[in-house]
């Protein structure tokens, strides 16, 4: 029963492990109540990352959830069992990472000694998949060796015998792996992976760059623009690791970003709101017609963005060249305020803003922070930054 509980401790904290956290895969697995045998090179499930968690959805209904984990790069090495080269995609478990299993009936299982309900008896193995695993060790001299096999591990288990301190299995990084729909995976810690690469000389390749903001997915259409704007120091986040891409851009936020292009050292305004310094700097750029409704905390309109851009480009030197010399002919050009008309032409010719929704400029529409990030990346091009 003690062995079962240890097998159920899917992921203990990385700090306690002192090295590799690993998932098992294997020569064969009994994956469901029918006792079917799954070949070692057949997928055990689908892997996906959502935010700061990685999920393994098994074909028989159970899902393993790894908290505080992320995809890493890949490593390739000669498999001492088969003699063929194996390529492992890595999942990096960060300190404090815990895993739990949710079975098809909705029950959540982890280790009893971690404060959660015990899984029950050995019969419950049929709900999880019992794996016969190949275990490999990386010796101190950098060679790979077969450590043995284990038929007690569950998919997601990290009860592995790794002896980074010379106990148990000698000086080695312990490796087990499992097959998923899109390849073979190894769950590990950053420390263990770094030790593996240093001992063997094998490089980790293709490690994905971690997004700057937790709420900007690499799949989002604006991802590259937001990342570029952040790396250029144009945009700051919302203060909690997020960017708030769908939030409306305010006048104060817009002026804060625009000021980055001036190259000037701003004179601080103390004793007031955080944005007072930027509003003071922008006074020469704000046309009279805008001052009638200017509100730093209100969402900025497209025509006011264009007016401020236009006045900025006229006031400050820049190496940018127009992308066209045409006067825009938006179907709603007549709705653009007089004070913003020249600005709309300027941003159109410089390739900063264009029409939308059937060749309409939508002068009174607001813009999201993601949309402004796209425009600011184009502004960086114009300003030679």
CSV table of C-alpha atoms in Angstrom, one decimal:
chain,number,residue,atom,x,y,z
A,1,UNK,CA,0.0,0.0,0.0
A,2,UNK,CA,2.9,2.3,0.7
A,3,UNK,CA,4.2,1.7,-2.8
A,4,UNK,CA,0.8,2.6,-4.2
A,5,UNK,CA,0.7,5.8,-2.3
A,6,UNK,CA,4.2,6.7,-3.5
A,7,UNK,CA,3.1,5.9,-7.0
A,8,UNK,CA,0.2,8.2,-6.5
A,9,UNK,CA,2.4,11.1,-5.6
A,10,UNK,CA,2.3,12.1,-9.2
A,11,UNK,CA,4.5,15.2,-8.8
A,12,UNK,CA,5.9,16.2,-5.4
A,13,UNK,CA,7.6,19.5,-5.2
A,14,UNK,CA,10.7,20.0,-7.2
A,15,UNK,CA,12.6,21.1,-4.2
A,16,UNK,CA,11.9,17.9,-2.4
A,17,UNK,CA,13.0,15.8,-5.3
A,18,UNK,CA,16.4,17.5,-5.6
A,19,UNK,CA,16.6,16.6,-9.2
A,20,UNK,CA,14.6,14.9,-11.9
A,21,UNK,CA,10.8,14.7,-11.8
A,22,UNK,CA,9.9,12.1,-14.4
A,23,UNK,CA,6.9,10.6,-16.2
A,24,UNK,CA,7.0,7.0,-17.1
A,25,UNK,CA,6.3,5.3,-20.4
A,26,UNK,CA,7.1,2.0,-21.3
A,27,UNK,CA,7.4,-1.3,-22.9
A,28,UNK,CA,3.8,-2.0,-22.4
A,29,UNK,CA,0.9,-0.6,-20.4
A,30,UNK,CA,-2.5,-1.9,-19.3
A,31,UNK,CA,-4.4,1.3,-20.0
A,32,UNK,CA,-8.1,0.5,-19.2
A,33,UNK,CA,-10.5,-1.8,-17.4
A,34,UNK,CA,-10.3,-4.2,-20.4
A,35,UNK,CA,-6.6,-4.7,-19.7
A,36,UNK,CA,-5.5,-3.8,-23.3
A,37,UNK,CA,-1.8,-3.7,-23.9
A,38,UNK,CA,-0.5,-0.4,-25.3
A,39,UNK,CA,2.8,-0.8,-27.2
A,40,UNK,CA,5.6,1.4,-25.9
A,41,UNK,CA,5.6,3.5,-29.1
A,42,UNK,CA,1.9,4.2,-29.1
A,43,UNK,CA,0.5,7.4,-27.8
A,44,UNK,CA,-0.6,7.3,-24.1
A,45,UNK,CA,-2.6,10.6,-24.5
A,46,UNK,CA,-2.6,14.2,-25.6
A,47,UNK,CA,-0.4,16.9,-24.0
A,48,UNK,CA,-1.3,20.6,-23.8
A,49,UNK,CA,-0.2,23.6,-21.9
A,50,UNK,CA,-2.8,26.1,-20.5
A,51,UNK,CA,-1.3,29.1,-18.7
A,52,UNK,CA,1.0,27.8,-16.0
A,53,UNK,CA,-0.2,24.2,-16.1
A,54,UNK,CA,0.4,21.2,-18.4
A,55,UNK,CA,-2.3,18.6,-18.9
A,56,UNK,CA,-2.0,15.0,-20.1
A,57,UNK,CA,-5.4,13.7,-21.3
A,58,UNK,CA,-5.4,9.9,-21.4
A,59,UNK,CA,-7.4,7.9,-24.0
A,60,UNK,CA,-9.4,6.1,-21.3
A,61,UNK,CA,-10.7,9.3,-19.6
A,62,UNK,CA,-8.2,10.1,-16.9
A,63,UNK,CA,-6.4,13.5,-17.0
A,64,UNK,CA,-3.1,14.3,-15.3
A,65,UNK,CA,-2.7,18.0,-14.4
A,66,UNK,CA,0.7,19.4,-13.6
A,67,UNK,CA,0.6,22.7,-11.8
A,68,UNK,CA,3.4,25.2,-12.2
A,69,UNK,CA,4.9,23.5,-15.3
A,70,UNK,CA,5.8,24.5,-18.8
A,71,UNK,CA,7.1,23.1,-22.1
A,72,UNK,CA,10.9,23.1,-22.5
A,73,UNK,CA,13.1,22.2,-25.4
A,74,UNK,CA,14.1,18.8,-26.8
A,75,UNK,CA,17.1,16.5,-26.2
A,76,UNK,CA,18.2,13.6,-28.4
A,77,UNK,CA,20.5,10.7,-27.4
A,78,UNK,CA,21.2,7.1,-28.3
A,79,UNK,CA,18.6,4.8,-26.5
A,80,UNK,CA,20.7,2.2,-24.7
A,81,UNK,CA,17.8,-0.2,-24.9
A,82,UNK,CA,17.1,-0.1,-28.6
A,83,UNK,CA,20.3,1.4,-29.9
A,84,UNK,CA,18.3,4.0,-31.8
A,85,UNK,CA,18.2,7.7,-31.3
A,86,UNK,CA,15.4,8.9,-29.1
A,87,UNK,CA,14.2,12.5,-29.1
A,88,UNK,CA,12.4,13.7,-26.0
A,89,UNK,CA,10.3,16.8,-25.6
A,90,UNK,CA,10.7,18.2,-22.1
A,91,UNK,CA,8.1,19.5,-19.7
A,92,UNK,CA,9.8,21.6,-17.0
A,93,UNK,CA,8.3,21.2,-13.5
A,94,UNK,CA,9.0,24.3,-11.5
A,95,UNK,CA,9.5,24.5,-7.7
A,96,UNK,CA,6.2,23.8,-6.0
A,97,UNK,CA,4.8,21.8,-8.9
A,98,UNK,CA,2.2,19.3,-7.9
A,99,UNK,CA,0.3,16.9,-10.1
A,100,UNK,CA,-3.1,15.3,-9.6
A,101,UNK,CA,-5.2,12.9,-11.5
A,102,UNK,CA,-8.8,13.3,-12.4
A,103,UNK,CA,-10.4,10.0,-13.3
A,104,UNK,CA,-13.2,9.6,-15.8
A,105,UNK,CA,-15.8,9.7,-13.0
A,106,UNK,CA,-14.6,13.1,-11.9
A,107,UNK,CA,-12.8,12.0,-8.8
A,108,UNK,CA,-9.5,13.7,-8.0
A,109,UNK,CA,-6.6,11.6,-6.7
A,110,UNK,CA,-3.2,12.4,-5.3
A,111,UNK,CA,-1.1,11.2,-2.4
A,112,UNK,CA,-2.7,10.8,1.0
A,113,UNK,CA,0.4,12.1,2.8
A,114,UNK,CA,0.1,15.3,0.7
A,115,UNK,CA,-3.3,16.0,2.3
A,116,UNK,CA,-5.5,14.5,-0.4
A,117,UNK,CA,-7.6,11.4,-0.5
A,118,UNK,CA,-5.9,8.1,-1.0
A,119,UNK,CA,-6.8,6.4,-4.3
A,120,UNK,CA,-8.0,3.2,-2.7
A,121,UNK,CA,-6.7,-0.2,-3.6
A,122,UNK,CA,-4.6,-1.8,-6.3
A,123,UNK,CA,-7.7,-2.4,-8.4
A,124,UNK,CA,-7.8,1.3,-9.1
A,125,UNK,CA,-4.8,0.9,-11.3
A,126,UNK,CA,-7.2,0.1,-14.1
A,127,UNK,CA,-8.4,3.7,-14.0
A,128,UNK,CA,-5.0,5.1,-14.5
A,129,UNK,CA,-2.9,2.7,-16.6
A,130,UNK,CA,-0.2,0.6,-15.2
A,131,UNK,CA,3.1,1.0,-17.1
A,132,UNK,CA,6.1,-1.3,-17.5
A,133,UNK,CA,8.8,1.3,-17.8
A,134,UNK,CA,12.3,1.5,-19.1
A,135,UNK,CA,14.5,3.5,-16.8
A,136,UNK,CA,17.8,5.0,-17.9
A,137,UNK,CA,20.5,6.7,-15.9
A,138,UNK,CA,23.1,9.2,-16.9
A,139,UNK,CA,26.3,8.2,-15.1
A,140,UNK,CA,28.9,10.6,-13.8
A,141,UNK,CA,31.1,9.9,-16.8
A,142,UNK,CA,28.3,11.1,-19.2
A,143,UNK,CA,27.4,7.6,-20.4
A,144,UNK,CA,23.8,6.3,-20.5
A,145,UNK,CA,23.0,3.1,-18.9
A,146,UNK,CA,19.9,0.9,-18.4
A,147,UNK,CA,18.8,1.1,-14.8
A,148,UNK,CA,16.1,-1.4,-15.0
A,149,UNK,CA,12.3,-1.7,-15.4
A,150,UNK,CA,9.4,-0.9,-13.1
A,151,UNK,CA,5.8,-2.1,-13.3
A,152,UNK,CA,4.5,0.0,-10.5
A,153,UNK,CA,4.6,3.5,-12.0
A,154,UNK,CA,1.6,5.3,-13.1
A,155,UNK,CA,1.6,7.8,-16.0
A,156,UNK,CA,2.6,11.0,-14.3
A,157,UNK,CA,4.3,9.4,-11.4
A,158,UNK,CA,7.6,10.9,-10.1
A,159,UNK,CA,8.5,8.3,-7.5
A,160,UNK,CA,11.8,7.6,-9.2
A,161,UNK,CA,15.0,6.5,-7.7
A,162,UNK,CA,17.4,9.3,-8.7
A,163,UNK,CA,20.7,9.6,-6.8
A,164,UNK,CA,22.2,12.9,-7.6
A,165,UNK,CA,24.0,12.6,-4.2
A,166,UNK,CA,25.6,9.2,-4.9
A,167,UNK,CA,23.0,7.2,-2.9
A,168,UNK,CA,20.8,4.5,-4.4
A,169,UNK,CA,21.6,4.5,-8.1
A,170,UNK,CA,25.0,6.1,-8.0
A,171,UNK,CA,25.6,9.5,-9.5
A,172,UNK,CA,23.0,9.7,-12.2
A,173,UNK,CA,20.1,11.6,-13.6
A,174,UNK,CA,17.1,9.3,-13.8
A,175,UNK,CA,15.0,9.3,-17.0
A,176,UNK,CA,11.7,7.7,-17.8
A,177,UNK,CA,9.5,8.8,-20.6
A,178,UNK,CA,6.1,8.4,-22.2
A,179,UNK,CA,4.6,8.7,-25.7
A,180,UNK,CA,2.0,11.3,-26.5
A,181,UNK,CA,0.1,12.1,-29.7
A,182,UNK,CA,2.9,14.5,-30.8
A,183,UNK,CA,6.0,12.8,-29.7
A,184,UNK,CA,7.9,11.4,-26.7
A,185,UNK,CA,7.9,13.5,-23.4
A,186,UNK,CA,10.2,13.7,-20.4
A,187,UNK,CA,9.0,15.6,-17.4
A,188,UNK,CA,12.0,17.0,-15.5
A,189,UNK,CA,13.2,20.0,-13.5
A,190,UNK,CA,15.4,22.7,-14.9
A,191,UNK,CA,18.2,21.6,-12.5
A,192,UNK,CA,18.1,18.0,-13.6
A,193,UNK,CA,17.9,18.9,-17.3
A,194,UNK,CA,20.9,21.2,-16.9
A,195,UNK,CA,22.8,18.4,-15.1
A,196,UNK,CA,21.9,16.0,-17.9
A,197,UNK,CA,23.2,18.4,-20.6
A,198,UNK,CA,26.4,19.2,-18.6
A,199,UNK,CA,27.2,15.5,-18.0
A,200,UNK,CA,26.5,14.2,-21.5
A,201,UNK,CA,27.4,17.3,-23.6
A,202,UNK,CA,24.0,16.9,-25.3
A,203,UNK,CA,22.4,20.3,-26.0
A,204,UNK,CA,18.8,21.2,-25.3
A,205,UNK,CA,17.3,22.6,-28.5
A,206,UNK,CA,14.2,24.5,-29.5
A,207,UNK,CA,13.3,25.7,-26.0
A,208,UNK,CA,10.4,28.0,-26.5
A,209,UNK,CA,10.7,31.6,-25.4
A,210,UNK,CA,8.5,32.2,-22.5
A,211,UNK,CA,5.8,34.9,-23.1
A,212,UNK,CA,6.4,38.1,-21.3
A,213,UNK,CA,2.7,38.3,-20.2
A,214,UNK,CA,0.6,35.5,-18.8
A,215,UNK,CA,-2.5,36.6,-20.6
A,216,UNK,CA,-1.0,37.0,-24.1
A,217,UNK,CA,-1.0,33.6,-25.7
A,218,UNK,CA,1.6,32.8,-28.5
A,219,UNK,CA,-1.5,31.8,-30.6
A,220,UNK,CA,-3.0,35.3,-30.4
A,221,UNK,CA,-2.8,37.4,-33.5
A,222,UNK,CA,-1.2,40.3,-31.7
A,223,UNK,CA,1.4,38.1,-29.7
A,224,UNK,CA,4.4,39.1,-31.8
A,225,UNK,CA,3.5,42.8,-31.6
A,226,UNK,CA,3.0,42.8,-27.9
A,227,UNK,CA,6.2,40.9,-27.3
A,228,UNK,CA,8.1,43.3,-29.6
A,229,UNK,CA,6.6,46.4,-27.9
A,230,UNK,CA,7.6,45.0,-24.5
A,231,UNK,CA,11.1,44.2,-25.5
A,232,UNK,CA,11.6,47.6,-26.9
A,233,UNK,CA,10.5,49.1,-23.6
A,234,UNK,CA,7.5,50.8,-25.2
A,235,UNK,CA,4.8,49.0,-23.2
A,236,UNK,CA,4.5,48.0,-19.5
A,237,UNK,CA,2.1,45.4,-18.3
A,238,UNK,CA,-0.7,45.8,-15.9
A,239,UNK,CA,1.6,45.2,-12.9
A,240,UNK,CA,0.6,41.6,-12.1
A,241,UNK,CA,2.3,39.8,-15.0
A,242,UNK,CA,-0.5,40.5,-17.3
A,243,UNK,CA,-0.9,42.9,-20.3
A,244,UNK,CA,-4.7,43.2,-20.5
A,245,UNK,CA,-4.7,43.1,-24.3
A,246,UNK,CA,-8.5,43.5,-24.6
A,247,UNK,CA,-8.7,46.5,-22.3
A,248,UNK,CA,-9.3,49.9,-23.8
A,249,UNK,CA,-6.2,52.2,-24.1
A,250,UNK,CA,-6.6,55.4,-22.1
A,251,UNK,CA,-5.3,58.8,-23.0
A,252,UNK,CA,-2.8,58.6,-20.2
A,253,UNK,CA,-1.5,55.2,-21.2
A,254,UNK,CA,-1.2,56.3,-24.9
A,255,UNK,CA,0.8,59.4,-23.9
A,256,UNK,CA,3.0,57.4,-21.7
A,257,UNK,CA,3.9,55.1,-24.6
A,258,UNK,CA,4.2,57.9,-27.1
A,259,UNK,CA,6.7,59.8,-24.8
A,260,UNK,CA,9.1,56.9,-25.1
A,261,UNK,CA,9.8,58.0,-28.7
A,262,UNK,CA,10.7,61.6,-27.8
A,263,UNK,CA,14.1,60.8,-26.4
A,264,UNK,CA,13.5,63.5,-23.9
A,265,UNK,CA,14.1,63.4,-20.2
A,266,UNK,CA,10.7,64.3,-18.7
A,267,UNK,CA,10.4,66.7,-15.8
A,268,UNK,CA,8.6,64.8,-13.0
A,269,UNK,CA,5.3,66.3,-11.7
A,270,UNK,CA,5.0,65.3,-8.1
A,271,UNK,CA,2.1,65.2,-5.7
A,272,UNK,CA,-0.5,64.3,-8.3
A,273,UNK,CA,-1.7,61.3,-10.4
A,274,UNK,CA,0.9,58.9,-11.9
A,275,UNK,CA,0.2,60.2,-15.4
A,276,UNK,CA,0.6,64.0,-14.6
A,277,UNK,CA,4.2,63.9,-15.9
A,278,UNK,CA,3.2,62.5,-19.3
A,279,UNK,CA,0.2,64.8,-19.6
A,280,UNK,CA,2.4,67.8,-19.0
A,281,UNK,CA,4.9,66.6,-21.6
A,282,UNK,CA,2.1,66.2,-24.1
A,283,UNK,CA,0.6,69.6,-23.8
A,284,UNK,CA,2.2,71.0,-27.0
A,285,UNK,CA,0.8,67.9,-28.9
A,286,UNK,CA,-2.8,68.3,-27.7
A,287,UNK,CA,-4.9,70.4,-30.2
A,288,UNK,CA,-7.5,72.8,-28.9
A,289,UNK,CA,-10.4,70.8,-30.2
A,290,UNK,CA,-9.2,67.8,-28.2
A,291,UNK,CA,-8.7,69.8,-25.0
A,292,UNK,CA,-12.5,70.3,-24.7
A,293,UNK,CA,-13.0,66.6,-23.9
A,294,UNK,CA,-9.5,65.4,-22.9
A,295,UNK,CA,-9.7,63.0,-19.9
A,296,UNK,CA,-6.5,61.1,-19.0
A,297,UNK,CA,-8.4,58.1,-17.6
A,298,UNK,CA,-10.9,57.8,-20.5
A,299,UNK,CA,-10.5,55.5,-23.5
A,300,UNK,CA,-8.7,57.3,-26.3
A,301,UNK,CA,-10.5,57.5,-29.7
A,302,UNK,CA,-8.9,56.6,-33.0
A,303,UNK,CA,-9.1,60.2,-34.3
A,304,UNK,CA,-7.4,61.5,-31.2
A,305,UNK,CA,-4.7,58.9,-31.5
A,306,UNK,CA,-4.2,60.1,-35.1
A,307,UNK,CA,-4.1,63.7,-34.1
A,308,UNK,CA,-1.5,63.1,-31.4
A,309,UNK,CA,0.6,60.9,-33.7
A,310,UNK,CA,0.5,63.6,-36.4
A,311,UNK,CA,1.5,66.4,-34.1
A,312,UNK,CA,4.3,64.2,-32.7
A,313,UNK,CA,5.7,63.4,-36.2
A,314,UNK,CA,5.7,67.1,-37.1
A,315,UNK,CA,7.4,68.1,-33.9
A,316,UNK,CA,10.1,65.4,-33.6
A,317,UNK,CA,12.7,64.4,-36.2
A,318,UNK,CA,12.4,60.9,-37.5
A,319,UNK,CA,14.0,58.8,-40.4
A,320,UNK,CA,10.7,57.2,-41.4
A,321,UNK,CA,9.4,57.6,-45.0
A,322,UNK,CA,5.8,57.6,-46.1
A,323,UNK,CA,4.5,54.2,-47.4
A,324,UNK,CA,2.2,56.1,-49.8
A,325,UNK,CA,1.4,59.7,-50.8
A,326,UNK,CA,-2.3,59.3,-51.1
A,327,UNK,CA,-4.9,61.3,-49.2
A,328,UNK,CA,-7.2,58.7,-47.5
A,329,UNK,CA,-10.7,58.5,-48.9
A,330,UNK,CA,-12.5,56.8,-46.0
A,331,UNK,CA,-16.3,56.6,-46.4
A,332,UNK,CA,-16.6,58.3,-43.0
A,333,UNK,CA,-13.9,60.9,-43.5
A,334,UNK,CA,-16.6,63.6,-43.1
A,335,UNK,CA,-17.0,62.4,-39.5
A,336,UNK,CA,-13.4,63.1,-38.6
A,337,UNK,CA,-13.0,66.2,-36.4
A,338,UNK,CA,-11.3,69.2,-38.1
A,339,UNK,CA,-8.4,69.1,-35.5
A,340,UNK,CA,-7.7,65.5,-36.3
A,341,UNK,CA,-8.0,65.6,-40.2
A,342,UNK,CA,-4.3,66.2,-40.8
A,343,UNK,CA,-3.3,63.6,-38.3
A,344,UNK,CA,-5.4,61.0,-40.0
A,345,UNK,CA,-3.7,61.7,-43.3
A,346,UNK,CA,-0.3,61.6,-41.6
A,347,UNK,CA,-0.8,58.2,-39.9
A,348,UNK,CA,-2.3,56.8,-43.1
A,349,UNK,CA,0.6,57.8,-45.2
A,350,UNK,CA,3.2,56.7,-42.7
A,351,UNK,CA,1.5,53.3,-42.4
A,352,UNK,CA,0.6,53.6,-38.8
A,353,UNK,CA,-3.2,53.4,-39.0
A,354,UNK,CA,-5.6,52.2,-41.7
A,355,UNK,CA,-9.3,51.9,-42.3
A,356,UNK,CA,-11.4,49.0,-41.1
A,357,UNK,CA,-15.0,47.8,-41.4
A,358,UNK,CA,-15.5,48.5,-45.1
A,359,UNK,CA,-13.0,51.3,-45.6
A,360,UNK,CA,-14.2,53.3,-42.6
A,361,UNK,CA,-11.8,55.1,-40.3
A,362,UNK,CA,-14.2,54.9,-37.3
A,363,UNK,CA,-12.9,58.2,-35.8
A,364,UNK,CA,-14.9,57.8,-32.5
A,365,UNK,CA,-14.1,54.2,-31.9
A,366,UNK,CA,-11.8,53.2,-29.1
A,367,UNK,CA,-8.7,51.0,-29.4
A,368,UNK,CA,-7.6,48.0,-27.3
A,369,UNK,CA,-4.1,47.8,-25.8
A,370,UNK,CA,-3.3,45.0,-28.2
A,371,UNK,CA,-4.3,47.2,-31.2
A,372,UNK,CA,-2.2,50.1,-29.9
A,373,UNK,CA,0.7,47.7,-29.5
A,374,UNK,CA,0.5,46.9,-33.2
A,375,UNK,CA,0.5,50.6,-34.0
A,376,UNK,CA,3.4,51.4,-31.7
A,377,UNK,CA,5.6,48.7,-33.3
A,378,UNK,CA,5.0,50.5,-36.6
A,379,UNK,CA,5.8,53.8,-34.9
A,380,UNK,CA,9.1,52.3,-33.7
A,381,UNK,CA,9.9,51.6,-37.4
A,382,UNK,CA,9.1,55.2,-38.3
A,383,UNK,CA,11.3,56.5,-35.5
A,384,UNK,CA,14.1,54.1,-36.3
A,385,UNK,CA,14.0,52.3,-33.0
